[in-house]
């Protein structure tokens, strides 16, 4: 008789674990109708199995011992949803060695240890699914692996951290400062008690690392991603941005040109007429440009039990169907280091917004513009607001395309001028040259 049952075990019964279990139990018949396969939730391991998660779990499934999932010969797919690096990595490697397929939502782990995990999985002829690791419910991994497989990926712009997007949206709409917006994000449960990964661009860089590997067939190169968070952005910069026709977003940017790949995460001024400038609150969006398809955009919830559970279950179905049809996973061709080049941040070209804290005195602008000119940085527009005789005022300058290396050197020089009273803030600007 043909096999039509797949058994899965979950390690980690937190937010995503609960959502995944809910979908597997509540939509069991729907999944069977669509695939002909019975997906059985066989075990769930967590240190805390007493807390009520609002789902009725049938008897005999909950355990406090992860090895009951890892060593159960009935279980085909192990789903790691505990997060963190250890012991999640050890559990995944153990599952792979036990010839079990693995699914994870753990972007930090895939971004930093994905090369080792995937090569172990190849050697053991099992699959690793990580759809839930980037942008929660948005099926962006499937888009890159399948939907856009015919394309050279020219560029990706992603808003892929809901917490930072919530904070920036609140600062924009309510004109509040960063610290107040962060407190509100924490109160609502969007930001972790330690929000470092979200606000310093680390979580976004983990996800960008995964997107870059899928887009360009390169290894996971987390340490090569340039990262800058949103903590220096003030309500004043957001107001200037609005006045200039932009929104400030924390963007993950991937670009490929002249056989070089750019991988960077930083606050970015996005023109108001770009659709992603309108992506607000905790929502995520990813713009992907392919050489054949042109511009495409994907939007949805990047976190939460049910959206992320939706992505985990999609992986379960995908891998389950492969197991039933005895199909191997697709060959993963990975470029060797000599076959691609990651562009150094200092060589990146961008337009820039500068906010100088300059004394309001005759000749100050010409001193600043003189230094910019000496580094080949051409000014597109200037705004100065307010007047404080003898005091510092914000002087805002937008540039044409300039090189990052020149910008950092020019700013260093400008910040030493006696007429400049505070460190200059700069934000990279996207959009066509006027
Ligand atoms: N901390 C993440 C975010 C959750 O804010 O988007 C999902 O990865």
Short mmCIF file of N, CA and C in Angstrom, two decimals, residues 15-16 20 23 81 103-107 129-143 159-162 203 207 210-211 282-286 298-315:
data_model
loop_
_atom_site.label_atom_id
_atom_site.label_comp_id
_atom_site.label_asym_id
_atom_site.label_seq_id
_atom_site.Cartn_x
_atom_site.Cartn_y
_atom_site.Cartn_z
N UNK A 15 5.46 30.92 20.92
CA UNK A 15 4.48 31.56 20.04
C UNK A 15 4.35 30.81 18.71
N UNK A 16 5.49 30.58 18.03
CA UNK A 16 5.42 29.96 16.70
C UNK A 16 5.04 28.48 16.81
N UNK A 20 1.89 26.80 14.94
CA UNK A 20 2.10 25.65 14.04
C UNK A 20 1.20 24.48 14.47
N UNK A 23 -2.46 25.14 13.57
CA UNK A 23 -2.77 24.97 12.14
C UNK A 23 -2.78 23.47 11.79
N UNK A 81 11.66 25.15 16.86
CA UNK A 81 11.06 26.47 17.03
C UNK A 81 11.41 27.05 18.39
N UNK A 103 12.87 21.44 9.87
CA UNK A 103 12.30 22.76 9.54
C UNK A 103 12.62 23.68 10.70
N UNK A 104 12.99 24.92 10.39
CA UNK A 104 13.30 25.87 11.46
C UNK A 104 12.84 27.27 11.07
N UNK A 105 12.52 28.07 12.11
CA UNK A 105 12.19 29.49 11.88
C UNK A 105 13.35 30.36 12.36
N UNK A 106 14.49 29.71 12.64
CA UNK A 106 15.58 30.34 13.37
C UNK A 106 16.55 31.07 12.43
N UNK A 107 16.25 32.36 12.18
CA UNK A 107 17.07 33.10 11.19
C UNK A 107 18.49 33.34 11.68
N UNK A 129 14.04 23.02 5.78
CA UNK A 129 13.12 24.10 5.35
C UNK A 129 13.23 25.27 6.30
N UNK A 130 13.29 26.50 5.73
CA UNK A 130 13.39 27.66 6.63
C UNK A 130 12.56 28.83 6.11
N UNK A 131 11.41 28.49 5.48
CA UNK A 131 10.51 29.54 4.97
C UNK A 131 10.14 30.54 6.07
N UNK A 132 9.95 30.05 7.30
CA UNK A 132 9.48 30.92 8.39
C UNK A 132 10.57 31.83 8.94
N UNK A 133 11.81 31.67 8.44
CA UNK A 133 12.90 32.45 9.03
C UNK A 133 12.95 33.88 8.49
N UNK A 134 12.33 34.12 7.35
CA UNK A 134 12.36 35.48 6.78
C UNK A 134 10.93 35.96 6.53
N UNK A 135 10.58 37.09 7.13
CA UNK A 135 9.30 37.75 6.85
C UNK A 135 8.08 36.89 7.19
N UNK A 136 8.18 36.07 8.22
CA UNK A 136 7.04 35.33 8.78
C UNK A 136 6.14 34.70 7.73
N UNK A 137 4.94 35.23 7.59
CA UNK A 137 3.94 34.62 6.73
C UNK A 137 4.13 34.87 5.23
N UNK A 138 5.02 35.78 4.85
CA UNK A 138 5.22 36.05 3.42
C UNK A 138 6.08 34.93 2.82
N UNK A 139 5.58 34.23 1.79
CA UNK A 139 6.37 33.08 1.28
C UNK A 139 7.53 33.51 0.37
N UNK A 140 8.42 34.31 0.92
CA UNK A 140 9.49 34.90 0.08
C UNK A 140 10.56 33.88 -0.30
N UNK A 141 10.75 32.85 0.54
CA UNK A 141 11.76 31.84 0.20
C UNK A 141 11.27 31.06 -1.03
N UNK A 142 10.00 30.73 -1.02
CA UNK A 142 9.41 30.01 -2.16
C UNK A 142 9.45 30.88 -3.42
N UNK A 143 9.22 32.17 -3.24
CA UNK A 143 9.29 33.10 -4.38
C UNK A 143 10.67 33.04 -5.02
N UNK A 159 11.66 45.52 3.93
CA UNK A 159 11.34 45.95 5.30
C UNK A 159 11.03 44.65 6.01
N UNK A 160 12.00 44.11 6.74
CA UNK A 160 11.84 42.74 7.24
C UNK A 160 12.06 42.66 8.75
N UNK A 161 11.93 43.79 9.42
CA UNK A 161 11.88 43.75 10.89
C UNK A 161 10.70 44.60 11.35
N UNK A 162 9.66 43.91 11.80
CA UNK A 162 8.41 44.58 12.17
C UNK A 162 8.60 45.55 13.33
N UNK A 203 18.78 41.53 13.39
CA UNK A 203 17.73 40.62 12.91
C UNK A 203 17.53 40.81 11.39
N UNK A 207 18.23 38.02 8.24
CA UNK A 207 17.27 37.68 7.17
C UNK A 207 17.84 38.02 5.79
N UNK A 210 20.09 35.34 4.49
CA UNK A 210 19.36 34.19 3.93
C UNK A 210 18.87 34.54 2.51
N UNK A 211 18.32 35.75 2.35
CA UNK A 211 17.84 36.15 1.01
C UNK A 211 18.99 36.20 0.01
N UNK A 282 3.80 47.07 12.04
CA UNK A 282 4.62 45.85 12.15
C UNK A 282 4.68 45.07 10.84
N UNK A 283 4.06 45.59 9.79
CA UNK A 283 4.05 44.84 8.52
C UNK A 283 5.44 44.79 7.88
N UNK A 284 5.65 43.74 7.11
CA UNK A 284 6.87 43.54 6.33
C UNK A 284 6.54 43.67 4.83
N UNK A 285 7.52 44.03 4.04
CA UNK A 285 7.35 44.00 2.58
C UNK A 285 8.71 43.79 1.93
N UNK A 286 8.70 43.07 0.83
CA UNK A 286 9.95 42.83 0.12
C UNK A 286 9.72 43.11 -1.36
N UNK A 298 5.99 41.94 -2.30
CA UNK A 298 5.33 40.95 -1.42
C UNK A 298 5.13 41.62 -0.07
N UNK A 299 3.93 41.49 0.48
CA UNK A 299 3.55 42.26 1.68
C UNK A 299 2.81 41.36 2.65
N UNK A 300 3.03 41.52 3.93
CA UNK A 300 2.27 40.74 4.91
C UNK A 300 2.85 40.84 6.30
N UNK A 301 2.38 39.94 7.16
CA UNK A 301 2.84 39.97 8.56
C UNK A 301 4.15 39.18 8.69
N UNK A 302 5.13 39.82 9.33
CA UNK A 302 6.45 39.20 9.44
C UNK A 302 6.66 38.45 10.73
N UNK A 303 5.66 38.43 11.60
CA UNK A 303 5.82 37.75 12.89
C UNK A 303 4.44 37.34 13.38
N UNK A 304 4.43 36.66 14.54
CA UNK A 304 3.16 36.25 15.13
C UNK A 304 2.95 34.75 14.98
N UNK A 305 2.12 34.18 15.86
CA UNK A 305 1.97 32.72 15.89
C UNK A 305 1.39 32.15 14.59
N UNK A 306 0.26 32.72 14.12
CA UNK A 306 -0.39 32.11 12.96
C UNK A 306 0.32 32.43 11.63
N UNK A 307 0.73 33.70 11.37
CA UNK A 307 1.47 33.95 10.12
C UNK A 307 2.75 33.10 10.02
N UNK A 308 3.52 33.05 11.11
CA UNK A 308 4.77 32.28 11.04
C UNK A 308 4.45 30.79 10.99
N UNK A 309 3.41 30.37 11.74
CA UNK A 309 2.97 28.96 11.68
C UNK A 309 2.56 28.59 10.26
N UNK A 310 1.94 29.52 9.55
CA UNK A 310 1.53 29.27 8.16
C UNK A 310 2.74 28.92 7.30
N UNK A 311 3.86 29.63 7.52
CA UNK A 311 5.08 29.35 6.75
C UNK A 311 5.69 28.01 7.15
N UNK A 312 5.64 27.69 8.46
CA UNK A 312 6.21 26.41 8.91
C UNK A 312 5.41 25.25 8.28
N UNK A 313 4.08 25.38 8.30
CA UNK A 313 3.26 24.28 7.77
C UNK A 313 3.45 24.15 6.25
N UNK A 314 3.68 25.27 5.57
CA UNK A 314 3.96 25.19 4.13
C UNK A 314 5.22 24.34 3.88
N UNK A 315 6.23 24.51 4.73
CA UNK A 315 7.44 23.69 4.61
C UNK A 315 7.14 22.22 4.92
#
